[in-house]
mmCIF file of C-alpha atoms and ligand atoms in Angstrom:
data_model
loop_
_atom_site.group_PDB
_atom_site.id
_atom_site.type_symbol
_atom_site.label_atom_id
_atom_site.label_comp_id
_atom_site.label_asym_id
_atom_site.label_seq_id
_atom_site.Cartn_x
_atom_site.Cartn_y
_atom_site.Cartn_z
ATOM 1 C CA MET A 1 17.447 -8.025 -23.392
ATOM 2 C CA THR A 2 14.214 -8.623 -21.463
ATOM 3 C CA ARG A 3 11.487 -6.007 -21.141
ATOM 4 C CA ASP A 4 12.313 -5.724 -17.451
ATOM 5 C CA CYS A 5 15.956 -4.981 -18.206
ATOM 6 C CA ARG A 6 14.915 -2.258 -20.624
ATOM 7 C CA ALA A 7 12.619 -0.815 -17.982
ATOM 8 C CA SER A 8 15.462 -0.934 -15.495
ATOM 9 C CA ARG A 9 17.620 1.188 -17.807
ATOM 10 C CA ARG A 10 14.778 3.674 -18.284
ATOM 11 C CA THR A 11 14.276 4.450 -14.625
ATOM 12 C CA SER A 12 17.798 4.030 -13.307
ATOM 13 C CA GLY A 13 19.238 6.928 -11.393
ATOM 14 C CA TRP A 14 15.908 7.954 -9.913
ATOM 15 C CA ALA A 15 16.094 9.162 -6.322
ATOM 16 C CA PRO A 16 13.668 11.084 -4.126
ATOM 17 C CA ASP A 17 15.588 14.322 -4.738
ATOM 18 C CA ARG A 18 14.102 14.160 -8.247
ATOM 19 C CA ILE A 19 10.538 14.422 -6.936
ATOM 20 C CA PRO A 20 8.985 17.435 -8.640
ATOM 21 C CA ASP A 21 7.202 20.186 -6.732
ATOM 22 C CA GLN A 22 4.057 18.721 -5.124
ATOM 23 C CA SER A 23 2.497 22.050 -4.106
ATOM 24 C CA GLY A 24 -1.261 22.043 -4.544
ATOM 25 C CA ARG A 25 -1.490 18.260 -4.307
ATOM 26 C CA LEU A 26 -3.699 16.774 -1.603
ATOM 27 C CA ALA A 27 -2.458 13.339 -0.540
ATOM 28 C CA VAL A 28 -3.686 10.683 1.880
ATOM 29 C CA VAL A 29 -1.167 8.140 3.181
ATOM 30 C CA THR A 30 -2.576 5.251 5.203
ATOM 31 C CA GLY A 31 -0.427 3.840 7.994
ATOM 32 C CA ALA A 32 1.666 6.999 7.888
ATOM 33 C CA ASN A 33 2.837 6.929 11.501
ATOM 34 C CA SER A 34 5.672 4.470 10.926
ATOM 35 C CA GLY A 35 7.969 2.773 8.427
ATOM 36 C CA ILE A 36 7.455 3.277 4.708
ATOM 37 C CA GLY A 37 4.250 5.268 5.213
ATOM 38 C CA TYR A 38 5.949 7.812 7.442
ATOM 39 C CA VAL A 39 8.824 8.379 5.004
ATOM 40 C CA THR A 40 6.349 8.646 2.122
ATOM 41 C CA ALA A 41 4.283 11.248 3.967
ATOM 42 C CA ARG A 42 7.387 13.184 4.998
ATOM 43 C CA GLU A 43 8.907 13.318 1.514
ATOM 44 C CA LEU A 44 5.606 14.310 -0.122
ATOM 45 C CA ALA A 45 5.242 17.069 2.480
ATOM 46 C CA ARG A 46 8.855 18.152 1.955
ATOM 47 C CA ARG A 47 7.994 18.758 -1.713
ATOM 48 C CA GLY A 48 4.976 20.867 -0.792
ATOM 49 C CA ALA A 49 2.048 18.439 -0.818
ATOM 50 C CA HIS A 50 -0.668 18.738 1.799
ATOM 51 C CA VAL A 51 -0.509 15.309 3.420
ATOM 52 C CA VAL A 52 -3.179 13.648 5.521
ATOM 53 C CA LEU A 53 -1.695 10.984 7.774
ATOM 54 C CA ALA A 54 -4.399 8.322 8.107
ATOM 55 C CA CYS A 55 -3.548 6.347 11.248
ATOM 56 C CA ARG A 56 -5.379 3.978 13.558
ATOM 57 C CA SER A 57 -3.900 5.305 16.802
ATOM 58 C CA HIS A 58 -4.413 8.914 17.816
ATOM 59 C CA GLU A 59 -1.312 8.882 19.978
ATOM 60 C CA ARG A 60 1.018 7.319 17.405
ATOM 61 C CA GLY A 61 -0.440 9.513 14.678
ATOM 62 C CA ARG A 62 0.006 12.676 16.735
ATOM 63 C CA ASP A 63 3.622 11.732 17.524
ATOM 64 C CA ALA A 64 4.262 11.165 13.812
ATOM 65 C CA VAL A 65 2.806 14.547 12.858
ATOM 66 C CA GLU A 66 4.994 16.240 15.477
ATOM 67 C CA ARG A 67 8.097 14.383 14.277
ATOM 68 C CA LEU A 68 7.333 15.203 10.666
ATOM 69 C CA ARG A 69 6.829 18.904 11.391
ATOM 70 C CA ALA A 70 10.132 18.944 13.281
ATOM 71 C CA GLU A 71 11.910 17.303 10.331
ATOM 72 C CA VAL A 72 10.169 19.427 7.706
ATOM 73 C CA PRO A 73 9.427 22.876 9.135
ATOM 74 C CA GLY A 74 6.352 24.383 7.513
ATOM 75 C CA ALA A 75 5.019 20.982 6.384
ATOM 76 C CA ARG A 76 1.304 20.972 5.625
ATOM 77 C CA THR A 77 0.116 17.850 7.408
ATOM 78 C CA GLU A 78 -2.828 16.704 9.434
ATOM 79 C CA LEU A 79 -3.861 13.572 11.263
ATOM 80 C CA ARG A 80 -7.097 11.716 10.539
ATOM 81 C CA LEU A 81 -8.075 8.518 12.301
ATOM 82 C CA LEU A 82 -8.589 5.422 10.188
ATOM 83 C CA ASP A 83 -8.775 1.802 11.286
ATOM 84 C CA LEU A 84 -8.838 -0.495 8.263
ATOM 85 C CA ALA A 85 -9.856 -3.377 10.528
ATOM 86 C CA ASP A 86 -13.225 -1.724 11.091
ATOM 87 C CA LEU A 87 -15.457 -0.800 8.154
ATOM 88 C CA LYS A 88 -17.345 1.697 10.328
ATOM 89 C CA SER A 89 -14.085 3.580 10.805
ATOM 90 C CA VAL A 90 -13.368 3.428 7.065
ATOM 91 C CA ARG A 91 -16.817 4.847 6.295
ATOM 92 C CA ALA A 92 -16.408 7.558 8.938
ATOM 93 C CA PHE A 93 -13.073 8.569 7.405
ATOM 94 C CA ALA A 94 -14.575 8.916 3.925
ATOM 95 C CA GLU A 95 -17.785 10.583 5.101
ATOM 96 C CA GLY A 96 -15.829 13.044 7.247
ATOM 97 C CA TRP A 97 -13.645 14.120 4.342
ATOM 98 C CA SER A 98 -14.081 17.873 4.243
ATOM 99 C CA GLN A 99 -11.989 18.828 1.209
ATOM 100 C CA ASP A 100 -13.412 18.761 -2.297
ATOM 101 C CA ARG A 101 -11.001 16.179 -3.687
ATOM 102 C CA VAL A 102 -8.152 13.729 -3.140
ATOM 103 C CA ASP A 103 -5.287 13.942 -5.656
ATOM 104 C CA LEU A 104 -3.278 11.013 -4.356
ATOM 105 C CA LEU A 105 -4.248 8.051 -2.202
ATOM 106 C CA VAL A 106 -1.355 5.909 -0.975
ATOM 107 C CA ASN A 107 -2.714 2.587 0.284
ATOM 108 C CA ASN A 108 0.265 1.745 2.451
ATOM 109 C CA ALA A 109 -1.084 0.461 5.788
ATOM 110 C CA GLY A 110 -0.700 -3.222 6.433
ATOM 111 C CA VAL A 111 -0.024 -6.003 8.887
ATOM 112 C CA ALA A 112 2.261 -8.956 8.224
ATOM 113 C CA MET A 113 2.280 -12.558 9.370
ATOM 114 C CA VAL A 114 0.273 -11.815 12.484
ATOM 115 C CA PRO A 115 -1.236 -14.519 14.688
ATOM 116 C CA PHE A 116 -4.768 -15.474 13.685
ATOM 117 C CA SER A 117 -7.442 -12.955 14.521
ATOM 118 C CA ARG A 118 -10.503 -11.446 12.914
ATOM 119 C CA THR A 119 -11.339 -7.811 12.265
ATOM 120 C CA THR A 120 -14.366 -6.094 13.785
ATOM 121 C CA ASP A 121 -16.345 -7.221 10.745
ATOM 122 C CA GLY A 122 -15.209 -10.833 11.052
ATOM 123 C CA PHE A 123 -12.578 -10.957 8.300
ATOM 124 C CA GLU A 124 -9.249 -12.735 8.762
ATOM 125 C CA SER A 125 -7.060 -9.807 9.804
ATOM 126 C CA GLN A 126 -4.463 -9.768 6.987
ATOM 127 C CA PHE A 127 -7.074 -10.182 4.255
ATOM 128 C CA GLY A 128 -9.344 -7.766 6.120
ATOM 129 C CA VAL A 129 -6.808 -4.970 6.755
ATOM 130 C CA ASN A 130 -4.427 -5.288 3.811
ATOM 131 C CA HIS A 131 -7.019 -5.920 1.122
ATOM 132 C CA LEU A 132 -10.657 -5.437 2.177
ATOM 133 C CA GLY A 133 -10.058 -2.289 4.220
ATOM 134 C CA THR A 134 -7.997 -0.833 1.392
ATOM 135 C CA PHE A 135 -10.628 -1.843 -1.176
ATOM 136 C CA ALA A 136 -13.391 -0.219 0.873
ATOM 137 C CA LEU A 137 -11.449 2.971 1.543
ATOM 138 C CA THR A 138 -10.566 3.479 -2.114
ATOM 139 C CA GLY A 139 -14.152 2.856 -3.215
ATOM 140 C CA LEU A 140 -15.598 5.233 -0.633
ATOM 141 C CA LEU A 141 -13.081 7.953 -1.571
ATOM 142 C CA MET A 142 -13.660 7.417 -5.292
ATOM 143 C CA PRO A 143 -16.001 10.425 -5.750
ATOM 144 C CA ARG A 144 -13.293 12.618 -4.155
ATOM 145 C CA LEU A 145 -10.586 11.056 -6.302
ATOM 146 C CA LEU A 146 -12.636 11.603 -9.439
ATOM 147 C CA ALA A 147 -13.039 15.258 -8.464
ATOM 148 C CA ALA A 148 -9.255 15.703 -8.862
ATOM 149 C CA ALA A 149 -7.705 16.687 -12.189
ATOM 150 C CA HIS A 150 -5.128 13.875 -12.166
ATOM 151 C CA PRO A 151 -6.139 11.353 -9.516
ATOM 152 C CA ARG A 152 -3.727 8.609 -8.582
ATOM 153 C CA VAL A 153 -3.996 5.563 -6.322
ATOM 154 C CA VAL A 154 -0.813 3.789 -5.242
ATOM 155 C CA THR A 155 -1.239 0.451 -3.472
ATOM 156 C CA VAL A 156 1.657 -1.116 -1.597
ATOM 157 C CA SER A 157 1.953 -4.824 -2.366
ATOM 158 C CA SER A 158 5.062 -6.995 -1.884
ATOM 159 C CA GLU A 159 7.232 -9.206 -4.014
ATOM 160 C CA GLY A 160 6.199 -11.880 -1.538
ATOM 161 C CA GLN A 161 2.971 -11.998 -3.569
ATOM 162 C CA ARG A 162 4.848 -14.067 -6.149
ATOM 163 C CA PHE A 163 4.803 -16.986 -3.723
ATOM 164 C CA ALA A 164 1.068 -16.783 -3.101
ATOM 165 C CA ARG A 165 -1.285 -19.627 -3.831
ATOM 166 C CA PHE A 166 -4.433 -17.628 -4.438
ATOM 167 C CA ASP A 167 -7.056 -20.011 -3.126
ATOM 168 C CA MET A 168 -10.373 -18.167 -3.553
ATOM 169 C CA ALA A 169 -12.052 -20.708 -1.265
ATOM 170 C CA ASN A 170 -9.733 -19.884 1.649
ATOM 171 C CA LEU A 171 -9.198 -16.131 1.269
ATOM 172 C CA ASN A 172 -10.908 -15.443 4.554
ATOM 173 C CA ALA A 173 -9.321 -18.409 6.409
ATOM 174 C CA GLU A 174 -12.479 -20.447 5.888
ATOM 175 C CA HIS A 175 -10.549 -23.749 6.140
ATOM 176 C CA ARG A 176 -7.141 -23.110 7.678
ATOM 177 C CA TYR A 177 -4.779 -20.292 8.627
ATOM 178 C CA ARG A 178 -1.079 -20.052 8.064
ATOM 179 C CA ALA A 179 0.187 -16.561 8.768
ATOM 180 C CA ALA A 180 2.859 -16.292 6.060
ATOM 181 C CA PHE A 181 0.586 -17.739 3.350
ATOM 182 C CA ALA A 182 -2.243 -15.435 4.366
ATOM 183 C CA TYR A 183 0.123 -12.453 4.175
ATOM 184 C CA VAL A 184 1.435 -13.149 0.665
ATOM 185 C CA ARG A 185 -2.135 -13.848 -0.489
ATOM 186 C CA SER A 186 -3.269 -10.482 0.853
ATOM 187 C CA LYS A 187 -0.368 -8.827 -0.995
ATOM 188 C CA ARG A 188 -1.365 -10.639 -4.213
ATOM 189 C CA ALA A 189 -4.870 -9.290 -3.604
ATOM 190 C CA ASN A 190 -3.328 -5.779 -3.453
ATOM 191 C CA LEU A 191 -1.795 -6.330 -6.879
ATOM 192 C CA TYR A 192 -5.003 -7.733 -8.411
ATOM 193 C CA PHE A 193 -6.903 -4.805 -6.928
ATOM 194 C CA ALA A 194 -4.566 -2.129 -8.288
ATOM 195 C CA MET A 195 -4.622 -3.617 -11.794
ATOM 196 C CA GLU A 196 -8.384 -4.215 -11.869
ATOM 197 C CA LEU A 197 -8.964 -0.640 -10.703
ATOM 198 C CA GLN A 198 -6.950 0.582 -13.695
ATOM 199 C CA ARG A 199 -8.855 -1.688 -16.100
ATOM 200 C CA ARG A 200 -12.164 -0.364 -14.775
ATOM 201 C CA ALA A 201 -11.021 3.259 -14.914
ATOM 202 C CA ASP A 202 -9.868 2.758 -18.510
ATOM 203 C CA ALA A 203 -13.149 1.084 -19.480
ATOM 204 C CA ALA A 204 -15.048 4.037 -17.988
ATOM 205 C CA GLY A 205 -12.799 6.524 -19.807
ATOM 206 C CA LEU A 206 -11.538 8.066 -16.562
ATOM 207 C CA ARG A 207 -8.221 9.837 -16.005
ATOM 208 C CA LEU A 208 -7.604 7.906 -12.785
ATOM 209 C CA ARG A 209 -4.269 6.108 -12.591
ATOM 210 C CA SER A 210 -3.755 3.117 -10.340
ATOM 211 C CA MET A 211 -0.348 1.609 -9.647
ATOM 212 C CA ALA A 212 1.033 -1.084 -7.396
ATOM 213 C CA VAL A 213 4.448 -1.109 -5.779
ATOM 214 C CA ALA A 214 6.673 -3.489 -3.850
ATOM 215 C CA PRO A 215 9.107 -1.857 -1.403
ATOM 216 C CA GLY A 216 11.638 -4.693 -1.061
ATOM 217 C CA LEU A 217 12.866 -5.885 2.324
ATOM 218 C CA THR A 218 12.755 -2.786 4.495
ATOM 219 C CA ARG A 219 13.348 -1.998 8.159
ATOM 220 C CA SER A 220 10.063 -1.061 9.761
ATOM 221 C CA ASN A 221 7.596 -2.285 12.360
ATOM 222 C CA VAL A 222 5.947 -4.629 9.883
ATOM 223 C CA LEU A 223 7.424 -7.848 11.258
ATOM 224 C CA THR A 224 7.645 -6.834 14.884
ATOM 225 C CA GLY A 225 4.086 -5.521 14.920
ATOM 226 C CA GLY A 226 5.027 -2.209 16.555
ATOM 227 C CA ALA A 227 3.237 -1.072 19.632
ATOM 228 C CA ASN A 228 0.235 -3.321 19.045
ATOM 229 C CA SER A 229 2.143 -6.577 18.815
ATOM 230 C CA ALA A 230 0.649 -9.675 20.346
ATOM 231 C CA ARG A 231 3.914 -11.560 19.818
ATOM 232 C CA GLY A 232 6.384 -12.747 22.390
ATOM 233 C CA ARG A 233 9.530 -10.913 23.466
ATOM 234 C CA ALA A 234 11.896 -13.515 21.960
ATOM 235 C CA TYR A 235 10.159 -13.288 18.566
ATOM 236 C CA ARG A 236 10.464 -9.498 18.601
ATOM 237 C CA LEU A 237 14.142 -9.545 19.582
ATOM 238 C CA LEU A 238 15.031 -12.075 16.878
ATOM 239 C CA THR A 239 13.059 -10.173 14.267
ATOM 240 C CA ARG A 240 14.768 -6.904 15.183
ATOM 241 C CA LEU A 241 18.128 -8.599 14.696
ATOM 242 C CA LEU A 242 17.073 -9.954 11.304
ATOM 243 C CA LEU A 243 15.791 -6.518 10.283
ATOM 244 C CA ARG A 244 19.162 -4.955 11.159
ATOM 245 C CA ILE A 245 21.161 -7.508 9.201
ATOM 246 C CA ALA A 246 19.106 -8.297 6.113
ATOM 247 C CA PHE A 247 16.710 -5.403 5.567
ATOM 248 C CA ARG A 248 17.556 -2.028 4.095
ATOM 249 C CA PRO A 249 16.914 1.382 5.642
ATOM 250 C CA THR A 250 13.335 2.610 5.595
ATOM 251 C CA PRO A 251 13.924 5.524 3.166
ATOM 252 C CA ASP A 252 15.162 3.027 0.554
ATOM 253 C CA GLY A 253 11.976 0.998 0.987
ATOM 254 C CA ALA A 254 9.844 4.097 0.408
ATOM 255 C CA ARG A 255 11.433 4.754 -2.978
ATOM 256 C CA THR A 256 9.062 2.666 -5.089
ATOM 257 C CA THR A 257 6.045 4.258 -3.402
ATOM 258 C CA LEU A 258 7.436 7.767 -3.902
ATOM 259 C CA TYR A 259 8.317 6.943 -7.506
ATOM 260 C CA ALA A 260 4.801 5.672 -8.275
ATOM 261 C CA SER A 261 3.254 8.613 -6.441
ATOM 262 C CA THR A 262 5.180 11.393 -8.131
ATOM 263 C CA VAL A 263 6.688 10.522 -11.540
ATOM 264 C CA PRO A 264 4.451 12.601 -13.797
ATOM 265 C CA ASP A 265 4.239 10.438 -16.920
ATOM 266 C CA LEU A 266 4.105 7.012 -15.254
ATOM 267 C CA PRO A 267 1.370 4.974 -16.976
ATOM 268 C CA GLY A 268 -1.589 3.673 -14.979
ATOM 269 C CA GLY A 269 -1.344 -0.054 -14.331
ATOM 270 C CA SER A 270 2.390 0.126 -13.591
ATOM 271 C CA TYR A 271 3.879 -2.257 -11.045
ATOM 272 C CA VAL A 272 6.991 -0.655 -9.549
ATOM 273 C CA VAL A 273 9.572 -2.836 -7.793
ATOM 274 C CA PRO A 274 13.207 -2.459 -6.711
ATOM 275 C CA ASP A 275 15.546 -3.636 -9.479
ATOM 276 C CA GLY A 276 18.141 -5.530 -7.417
ATOM 277 C CA LEU A 277 18.615 -9.253 -6.932
ATOM 278 C CA LEU A 278 15.181 -10.934 -6.698
ATOM 279 C CA GLN A 279 13.727 -7.398 -6.748
ATOM 280 C CA LEU A 280 14.590 -7.105 -3.101
ATOM 281 C CA ARG A 281 16.884 -4.077 -3.296
ATOM 282 C CA GLY A 282 17.778 -1.292 -5.661
ATOM 283 C CA GLU A 283 16.200 1.462 -7.704
ATOM 284 C CA PRO A 284 12.566 1.543 -8.812
ATOM 285 C CA VAL A 285 11.812 -0.231 -12.102
ATOM 286 C CA LEU A 286 8.620 -1.254 -13.832
ATOM 287 C CA ARG A 287 7.967 -4.965 -13.635
ATOM 288 C CA SER A 288 5.787 -6.031 -16.518
ATOM 289 C CA ARG A 289 6.547 -9.775 -16.611
ATOM 290 C CA GLU A 290 4.129 -10.665 -13.849
ATOM 291 C CA ARG A 291 1.284 -13.081 -14.481
ATOM 292 C CA ALA A 292 -0.908 -11.536 -11.803
ATOM 293 C CA ILE A 293 -0.869 -8.210 -13.645
ATOM 294 C CA ARG A 294 -2.628 -9.783 -16.613
ATOM 295 C CA ASP A 295 -4.869 -12.207 -14.710
ATOM 296 C CA SER A 296 -8.046 -10.200 -15.175
ATOM 297 C CA VAL A 297 -10.271 -13.230 -14.489
ATOM 298 C CA THR A 298 -9.072 -13.726 -10.897
ATOM 299 C CA ALA A 299 -8.887 -9.974 -10.348
ATOM 300 C CA HIS A 300 -12.517 -9.632 -11.463
ATOM 301 C CA ARG A 301 -13.651 -12.457 -9.155
ATOM 302 C CA LEU A 302 -11.810 -10.881 -6.240
ATOM 303 C CA TRP A 303 -13.393 -7.508 -7.002
ATOM 304 C CA VAL A 304 -16.925 -8.951 -7.000
ATOM 305 C CA LEU A 305 -16.235 -10.835 -3.765
ATOM 306 C CA SER A 306 -14.760 -7.712 -2.148
ATOM 307 C CA GLU A 307 -17.850 -5.684 -3.052
ATOM 308 C CA GLN A 308 -20.033 -8.393 -1.495
ATOM 309 C CA LEU A 309 -17.976 -8.658 1.686
ATOM 310 C CA THR A 310 -17.532 -4.934 2.309
ATOM 311 C CA GLY A 311 -20.826 -3.690 0.880
ATOM 312 C CA VAL A 312 -18.848 -0.999 -0.965
ATOM 313 C CA ARG A 313 -19.858 -0.570 -4.620
ATOM 314 C CA TYR A 314 -17.558 1.434 -6.834
ATOM 315 C CA ALA A 315 -18.796 4.333 -8.909
ATOM 316 C CA LEU A 316 -17.100 2.830 -12.007
HETATM 317 N N1 NAP B 401 8.938 -3.688 5.396
HETATM 318 C C1 NAP B 401 9.014 -4.587 4.419
HETATM 319 O O1 NAP B 401 10.014 -5.314 4.283
HETATM 320 C C2 NAP B 401 7.868 -4.724 3.463
HETATM 321 C C3 NAP B 401 8.026 -5.578 2.361
HETATM 322 C C4 NAP B 401 6.986 -5.710 1.461
HETATM 323 C C5 NAP B 401 5.819 -4.992 1.648
HETATM 324 N N2 NAP B 401 5.681 -4.171 2.726
HETATM 325 C C6 NAP B 401 4.417 -3.432 2.882
HETATM 326 O O2 NAP B 401 4.684 -2.079 3.153
HETATM 327 C C7 NAP B 401 3.566 -1.492 3.836
HETATM 328 C C8 NAP B 401 4.062 -0.626 4.972
HETATM 329 O O3 NAP B 401 4.643 -1.456 5.951
HETATM 330 P P1 NAP B 401 5.947 -1.073 6.769
HETATM 331 O O4 NAP B 401 6.992 -2.027 6.366
HETATM 332 O O5 NAP B 401 6.237 0.368 6.694
HETATM 333 O O6 NAP B 401 5.479 -1.509 8.251
HETATM 334 P P2 NAP B 401 5.027 -0.691 9.544
HETATM 335 O O7 NAP B 401 6.129 0.176 10.021
HETATM 336 O O8 NAP B 401 4.501 -1.721 10.487
HETATM 337 O O9 NAP B 401 3.839 0.218 9.024
HETATM 338 C C9 NAP B 401 2.550 -0.295 8.843
HETATM 339 C C10 NAP B 401 1.562 0.814 9.099
HETATM 340 O O10 NAP B 401 0.240 0.283 8.880
HETATM 341 C C11 NAP B 401 -0.551 0.665 10.008
HETATM 342 N N3 NAP B 401 -1.674 -0.234 10.223
HETATM 343 C C12 NAP B 401 -1.661 -1.535 10.588
HETATM 344 N N4 NAP B 401 -2.910 -1.974 10.750
HETATM 345 C C13 NAP B 401 -3.738 -0.935 10.489
HETATM 346 C C14 NAP B 401 -5.139 -0.762 10.513
HETATM 347 N N5 NAP B 401 -5.972 -1.734 10.901
HETATM 348 N N6 NAP B 401 -5.646 0.449 10.158
HETATM 349 C C15 NAP B 401 -4.842 1.461 9.811
HETATM 350 N N7 NAP B 401 -3.497 1.365 9.800
HETATM 351 C C16 NAP B 401 -2.958 0.173 10.147
HETATM 352 C C17 NAP B 401 0.408 0.629 11.189
HETATM 353 O O11 NAP B 401 -0.156 1.328 12.287
HETATM 354 P P3 NAP B 401 0.347 1.045 13.802
HETATM 355 O O12 NAP B 401 1.665 1.721 13.952
HETATM 356 O O13 NAP B 401 -0.735 1.648 14.610
HETATM 357 O O14 NAP B 401 0.472 -0.440 13.968
HETATM 358 C C18 NAP B 401 1.601 1.334 10.553
HETATM 359 O O15 NAP B 401 1.393 2.719 10.545
HETATM 360 C C19 NAP B 401 2.683 -2.661 4.246
HETATM 361 O O16 NAP B 401 1.573 -2.722 3.379
HETATM 362 C C20 NAP B 401 3.582 -3.875 4.061
HETATM 363 O O17 NAP B 401 2.828 -5.059 3.758
HETATM 364 C C21 NAP B 401 6.676 -4.027 3.636
#
């Protein structure tokens, strides 16, 4: 039996109704106005957590808060604006944080396979939003995370990362841009980041736990681009059809994130994926046979580069 199979046995049967009471926990979920982020925020709030929905659009964020409060009466939620494509916005979010701590940061927001564009700071948008924005946000919130008794950071990657060719010389589309390759590279960067964060926390003797997750193919706005899409009508119609046929319902896709966010004794450095065929569907399991998890050399190089590009230095 492989290690993964053993892990699969260990976690089988887990479902969100097993989430323990989250009262007293202060959570931030990025990209919480739609898809996996919305379900994550809603289920954390349902269990009593105070959840900050960190969204780039005031209107979409406000609608999400209203919907969530209607679905979970008495939910403790609030909206805070955050645009990961703009480091000024990321800094403003962290500097405007008024509570003493953050117990849980769910780095969920992302864009996928978008046409070429650059962020406000000049980064290729998938690398810039999915990785650099997330890297900067986590670093700037680190003092607040370290003020929590049991801080946890959950970063949403994708099993698509397994197909990434991690070309350090083209991370920022210096030479060429192909949307799908840039996406899976940014998701590999998410995995390197989550694992390197754990290594650094361990080396510093901190209680912080960092995990990565892959949701599996999930119905959401991620391929259609939601309200902000620059894609054509035909593309969006075809993608919607594909989502209906091949992708599973959004709550199923949020399972790995909720698992990593709430299972009390889950070790830092875990990578949680769905256990079905090709890890695309099924219950959350820990995937340990993943080269990227152990590739501390590339993860270190990416970390140093990310500090240079964002100007955010970690307090560890
Ligand atoms: N769905 C899948 O099959 C799948 C598979 C593997 C991994 N994932 C990952 O799962 C995560 C959640 O995606 P999803 O599937 O739930 O898609 P989604 O419904 O499109 O949600 C993505 C969220 O990220 C937000 N976002 C995008 N750019 C942002 C920015 N610059 N600043 C702040 N927020 C931003 C979006 O806001 P707007 O609504 O304003 O656009 C939205 O709230 C992503 O990291 C994605 O890569 C998804």
